[in-house]
């Protein structure tokens, strides 16, 4: 049996290209569960895989797509039965193993999470890896003692997938959210998601750098890294915490020990790729309860498999707002 898939190939001269092809099921990788994919998402890491940037894909031909949702087609693991709705994020699927940009995927049962009751496959991909990561970050910040009455929470890269979903969930939880973005034209959309203020990134970085700056934020969720993360650490209030999620602004971190030894600031690393099963299930359950899917629709774009190569270029160039959903099945 065959199915449609976006196959990414590498030519002898090193050029990377992708095209929709009919693929025989025998080419699927090893695994104990086969899923009929209905929806997938487009993430920054997908952009890297589809363009060959970053060296994430080592073996070609390849099928990218780091997250997807659908129904179990067949399974030899008793935890998953045919017809069951499931979602997959992480585990290097779409990088080291074929992913969700195909009508069929075969994976390990350990990597799948049953969809929470009432959540559709499309909604799962509106959230996707971005939503799961945002929820994990909020859970970790609250585990440090963060509460809505502590003060403003800064979300950097707020117009992206993780940032916009984090803004929405924090606002619904009653937090006062300051959204930092390099795209001021999206201020209105961020305020609709619940941001109480929108800060221009260039203005944020333009202030004088000091070893320790005025304490302003109770906590922060940082999607940018680089200079932005270094500066915001110096502005966190006593006992506050920063959840570090991404590196869109670079992997370097210029900082000093003063925020940590004089204000007791905590820097928390958030990884959504290798999270244990129980943590994933709990985060998806809370995400399904808290996230305003209907209110987020204006930041949702739908595309088909054929449109993915162009969309990959856009997301790497920082020209994607919110979430891009891929209609697969």
Coordinates of C-alpha atoms in Angstrom, one line a residue:
X1 CA 0.0 0.0 0.0
X2 CA 1.2 3.5 -0.7
X3 CA 0.5 7.0 0.7
X4 CA 1.3 10.6 0.0
X5 CA 4.4 12.1 1.6
X6 CA 6.6 15.2 1.3
X7 CA 10.0 13.6 0.5
X8 CA 13.1 15.6 1.1
X9 CA 16.1 14.6 -1.0
X10 CA 19.8 15.6 -1.3
X11 CA 21.4 15.7 -4.7
X12 CA 25.0 14.8 -5.4
X13 CA 25.9 18.5 -5.5
X14 CA 24.4 19.0 -2.0
X15 CA 21.2 20.7 -3.0
X16 CA 18.2 20.0 -0.9
X17 CA 14.7 19.7 -2.5
X18 CA 11.3 18.4 -1.4
X19 CA 8.4 17.1 -3.5
X20 CA 5.1 15.2 -2.8
X21 CA 5.5 11.6 -3.8
X22 CA 3.7 8.3 -3.5
X23 CA 5.6 6.2 -1.0
X24 CA 5.2 2.5 -0.4
X25 CA 4.4 1.5 3.2
X26 CA 7.4 -0.9 3.2
X27 CA 9.7 2.2 3.3
X28 CA 8.4 3.3 6.7
X29 CA 10.9 3.0 9.6
X30 CA 10.7 0.4 12.3
X31 CA 8.1 0.9 15.1
X32 CA 5.3 -0.9 16.8
X33 CA 2.5 1.6 16.0
X34 CA 1.4 2.9 12.6
X35 CA -0.6 6.2 12.6
X36 CA -2.8 7.7 9.9
X37 CA -1.7 11.3 10.1
X38 CA -4.4 13.9 9.8
X39 CA -2.6 17.1 10.8
X40 CA 1.0 18.2 11.3
X41 CA 2.6 21.5 12.3
X42 CA 5.4 23.7 11.0
X43 CA 8.1 24.5 13.5
X44 CA 11.4 26.3 13.2
X45 CA 13.1 22.9 13.4
X46 CA 11.0 21.7 10.5
X47 CA 12.3 24.7 8.5
X48 CA 15.9 23.5 9.2
X49 CA 15.1 19.9 8.2
X50 CA 13.4 20.9 4.9
X51 CA 16.2 23.3 3.9
X52 CA 19.1 21.2 5.1
X53 CA 20.2 24.0 7.5
X54 CA 21.8 23.1 10.8
X55 CA 22.7 19.5 9.7
X56 CA 19.7 18.0 11.6
X57 CA 19.0 15.4 8.9
X58 CA 21.8 12.9 8.3
X59 CA 20.1 10.4 6.1
X60 CA 18.2 11.0 2.8
X61 CA 15.6 10.6 1.4
X62 CA 13.8 11.9 4.5
X63 CA 10.3 12.8 5.6
X64 CA 10.3 15.8 8.0
X65 CA 7.6 16.9 10.5
X66 CA 8.5 16.9 14.2
X67 CA 4.9 16.8 15.4
X68 CA 1.6 15.3 14.2
X69 CA -1.8 14.1 15.3
X70 CA -4.0 11.4 13.9
X71 CA -5.5 8.0 14.7
X72 CA -3.8 4.6 15.3
X73 CA -4.0 2.4 12.1
X74 CA -2.5 -0.7 13.7
X75 CA -0.5 -1.5 16.8
X76 CA 1.3 -4.4 18.5
X77 CA 1.5 -2.5 21.8
X78 CA -1.6 -2.9 24.1
X79 CA -1.5 0.8 25.1
X80 CA -2.7 1.9 21.7
X81 CA -5.6 0.4 19.8
X82 CA -6.8 1.0 16.2
X83 CA -8.9 4.1 15.9
X84 CA -7.4 5.8 19.0
X85 CA -6.7 9.5 18.6
X86 CA -3.0 10.3 19.4
X87 CA -0.5 13.1 19.2
X88 CA 3.3 13.0 18.9
X89 CA 5.9 15.6 19.6
X90 CA 9.6 15.3 20.0
X91 CA 11.8 12.2 20.3
X92 CA 13.7 13.4 17.2
X93 CA 10.9 12.3 15.0
X94 CA 11.1 14.3 11.8
X95 CA 14.9 14.6 12.3
X96 CA 16.5 11.2 12.9
X97 CA 13.4 9.3 11.9
X98 CA 10.7 9.9 9.4
X99 CA 8.0 12.3 10.7
X100 CA 4.6 13.7 10.1
X101 CA 4.7 15.2 6.6
X102 CA 3.1 12.0 5.3
X103 CA -0.3 10.4 5.4
X104 CA 1.2 7.5 7.4
X105 CA 3.8 7.3 10.1
X106 CA 5.3 4.4 12.1
X107 CA 6.8 5.1 15.5
X108 CA 7.4 3.7 18.9
X109 CA 4.4 3.4 21.2
X110 CA 6.4 5.1 23.9
X111 CA 6.4 8.4 21.9
X112 CA 2.6 8.7 21.5
X113 CA 0.3 10.5 23.9
X114 CA -3.5 9.8 23.8
X115 CA -5.4 13.0 22.9
X116 CA -7.1 14.4 25.9
X117 CA -10.9 14.0 25.8
X118 CA -12.5 16.7 23.8
X119 CA -9.4 17.7 21.9
X120 CA -9.4 17.3 18.1
X121 CA -6.4 16.4 16.0
X122 CA -6.5 19.9 14.4
X123 CA -6.5 21.5 17.9
X124 CA -3.6 19.4 18.9
X125 CA -1.6 20.8 16.1
X126 CA -2.7 24.3 16.8
X127 CA -0.9 23.7 20.0
X128 CA 1.7 21.2 18.8
X129 CA 5.3 21.3 20.0
X130 CA 4.9 25.0 20.6
X131 CA 2.0 24.6 22.9
X132 CA 3.5 21.7 24.8
X133 CA 6.7 23.7 25.3
X134 CA 4.8 26.8 26.5
X135 CA 2.8 24.6 29.0
X136 CA 6.0 22.9 30.3
X137 CA 7.6 26.3 30.8
X138 CA 4.6 27.7 32.8
X139 CA 4.4 24.5 34.9
X140 CA 8.1 24.9 35.8
X141 CA 7.8 28.6 36.6
X142 CA 4.8 27.9 38.9
X143 CA 6.8 25.1 40.6
X144 CA 9.3 27.8 41.7
X145 CA 6.4 29.7 43.4
X146 CA 5.3 32.0 40.6
X147 CA 1.7 33.3 41.2
X148 CA -0.4 36.0 39.3
X149 CA 0.1 38.5 42.1
X150 CA 3.9 38.4 41.8
X151 CA 4.1 41.0 39.1
X152 CA 4.6 41.2 35.3
X153 CA 5.8 38.1 33.4
X154 CA 7.8 38.9 30.3
X155 CA 7.5 36.7 27.2
X156 CA 10.1 37.2 24.5
X157 CA 9.6 36.3 20.9
X158 CA 6.0 36.7 21.7
X159 CA 4.8 36.6 18.1
X160 CA 6.1 33.2 17.4
X161 CA 4.4 29.9 18.2
X162 CA 5.7 29.3 21.7
X163 CA 5.5 32.9 22.7
X164 CA 2.0 33.6 21.5
X165 CA 0.6 30.5 23.1
X166 CA 2.5 31.2 26.3
X167 CA 1.0 34.8 26.3
X168 CA -2.5 33.4 25.8
X169 CA -2.2 30.8 28.6
X170 CA -0.6 33.1 31.1
X171 CA -3.3 35.7 30.5
X172 CA -6.0 33.1 31.1
X173 CA -4.3 32.1 34.3
X174 CA -4.6 35.7 35.5
X175 CA -1.0 36.9 34.9
X176 CA 0.0 40.3 33.7
X177 CA 1.9 39.6 30.5
X178 CA 4.4 41.9 28.8
X179 CA 5.0 40.7 25.2
X180 CA 8.4 41.4 23.7
X181 CA 8.6 41.3 19.9
X182 CA 10.6 42.6 17.0
X183 CA 7.4 42.9 15.0
X184 CA 5.5 45.9 16.3
X185 CA 2.8 45.5 13.6
X186 CA 1.6 42.5 15.6
X187 CA 0.9 44.5 18.7
X188 CA -2.8 44.4 18.2
X189 CA -2.9 40.6 17.8
X190 CA -0.7 40.1 21.0
X191 CA -3.1 42.3 23.0
X192 CA -6.0 40.3 21.8
X193 CA -4.2 37.2 23.1
X194 CA -4.1 38.9 26.5
X195 CA -0.8 40.9 26.6
X196 CA -1.2 43.9 28.8
X197 CA 1.8 45.6 27.2
X198 CA 3.9 45.1 24.0
X199 CA 7.5 46.0 24.1
X200 CA 9.6 46.6 20.9
X201 CA 12.7 44.4 20.9
X202 CA 15.1 47.1 19.7
X203 CA 13.9 49.5 22.4
X204 CA 14.4 46.8 25.0
X205 CA 18.0 46.1 23.8
X206 CA 18.7 49.8 23.4
X207 CA 18.9 50.7 27.0
X208 CA 22.2 51.0 28.8
X209 CA 23.7 47.6 29.9
X210 CA 24.5 47.3 33.6
X211 CA 25.7 44.3 35.6
X212 CA 22.4 44.5 37.4
X213 CA 19.4 46.6 36.2
X214 CA 16.2 47.7 37.7
X215 CA 14.1 44.8 38.9
X216 CA 11.1 44.7 36.6
X217 CA 9.8 41.2 35.9
X218 CA 8.5 38.5 38.3
X219 CA 9.5 35.9 35.7
X220 CA 10.1 35.4 32.0
X221 CA 9.7 32.9 29.2
X222 CA 12.5 33.4 26.7
X223 CA 12.3 32.1 23.1
X224 CA 15.2 34.2 21.8
X225 CA 18.4 33.6 23.8
X226 CA 21.5 35.7 23.0
X227 CA 21.5 39.3 24.0
X228 CA 17.8 39.3 24.9
X229 CA 18.2 36.5 27.5
X230 CA 21.4 38.1 28.9
X231 CA 19.6 41.5 29.4
X232 CA 16.3 40.2 30.9
X233 CA 18.2 38.1 33.5
X234 CA 19.5 41.4 34.9
X235 CA 15.9 42.7 35.2
X236 CA 14.3 39.8 37.1
X237 CA 12.9 40.6 40.5
X238 CA 14.3 38.9 43.7
X239 CA 13.5 35.2 43.7
X240 CA 12.2 35.2 40.1
X241 CA 12.9 32.7 37.4
X242 CA 13.4 32.6 33.7
X243 CA 12.3 29.6 31.5
X244 CA 14.7 29.4 28.6
X245 CA 13.1 27.7 25.5
X246 CA 14.7 28.8 22.3
X247 CA 17.7 30.4 20.6
X248 CA 16.3 32.4 17.7
X249 CA 18.6 35.2 18.7
X250 CA 21.7 33.1 19.1
X251 CA 23.1 30.4 21.4
X252 CA 25.5 32.8 23.2
X253 CA 24.7 34.0 26.7
X254 CA 26.5 37.1 28.0
X255 CA 25.7 37.4 31.7
X256 CA 27.3 37.7 35.2
X257 CA 26.7 36.1 38.6
X258 CA 25.0 39.1 40.2
X259 CA 21.4 38.2 39.2
X260 CA 21.9 34.8 40.8
X261 CA 23.8 35.6 43.9
X262 CA 22.2 39.0 44.8
X263 CA 18.6 38.3 43.7
X264 CA 18.4 34.6 43.8
X265 CA 17.3 34.3 40.1
X266 CA 16.7 30.9 38.7
X267 CA 17.4 30.0 35.1
X268 CA 15.4 27.0 34.0
X269 CA 16.1 25.1 30.8
X270 CA 13.0 23.7 29.0
X271 CA 13.3 20.7 26.7
X272 CA 10.2 19.3 25.1
X273 CA 11.9 16.6 23.0
X274 CA 12.8 14.0 25.6
X275 CA 10.2 14.7 28.3
X276 CA 9.0 11.6 30.1
X277 CA 5.6 10.1 29.2
X278 CA 3.9 11.1 32.5
X279 CA 5.0 14.7 32.2
X280 CA 3.7 14.9 28.6
X281 CA 0.3 13.5 29.5
X282 CA -0.1 15.9 32.4
X283 CA 1.0 18.9 30.3
X284 CA -1.3 18.0 27.4
X285 CA -4.2 17.6 29.8
X286 CA -3.7 21.0 31.3
X287 CA -3.1 22.5 27.8
X288 CA -6.4 21.2 26.6
X289 CA -8.1 22.8 29.6
X290 CA -6.5 26.2 29.5
X291 CA -5.7 27.1 25.9
X292 CA -8.3 29.3 24.1
X293 CA -8.2 27.5 20.7
X294 CA -11.0 29.6 19.3
X295 CA -9.4 32.8 20.4
X296 CA -6.2 31.8 18.7
X297 CA -7.7 31.1 15.3
X298 CA -6.6 34.5 13.8
X299 CA -3.0 33.4 14.2
X300 CA -3.5 30.0 12.5
X301 CA -2.6 29.4 8.9
X302 CA -3.4 26.2 7.0
X303 CA -1.3 24.8 4.2
X304 CA -1.0 21.6 2.2
X305 CA 2.1 19.3 1.8
X306 CA 2.9 21.0 -1.4
X307 CA 3.2 24.4 0.2
X308 CA 5.7 23.3 2.9
X309 CA 9.0 24.1 1.1
X310 CA 8.0 27.8 0.8
X311 CA 6.7 27.9 4.3
X312 CA 10.0 26.5 5.6
X313 CA 11.8 29.4 4.0
X314 CA 9.4 31.9 5.7
X315 CA 9.7 30.4 9.2
X316 CA 13.5 30.6 9.0
X317 CA 13.3 34.2 7.9
X318 CA 11.0 35.1 10.9
X319 CA 8.0 35.8 8.7
X320 CA 5.6 33.3 10.3
X321 CA 3.1 34.5 12.9
X322 CA 1.5 32.1 15.3
X323 CA 1.1 28.6 14.1
X324 CA 1.1 27.0 10.6
X325 CA -1.0 23.8 10.3
X326 CA -0.4 21.2 7.6
X327 CA -3.4 19.4 6.2
X328 CA -2.1 15.8 5.7
X329 CA -4.9 13.2 5.8

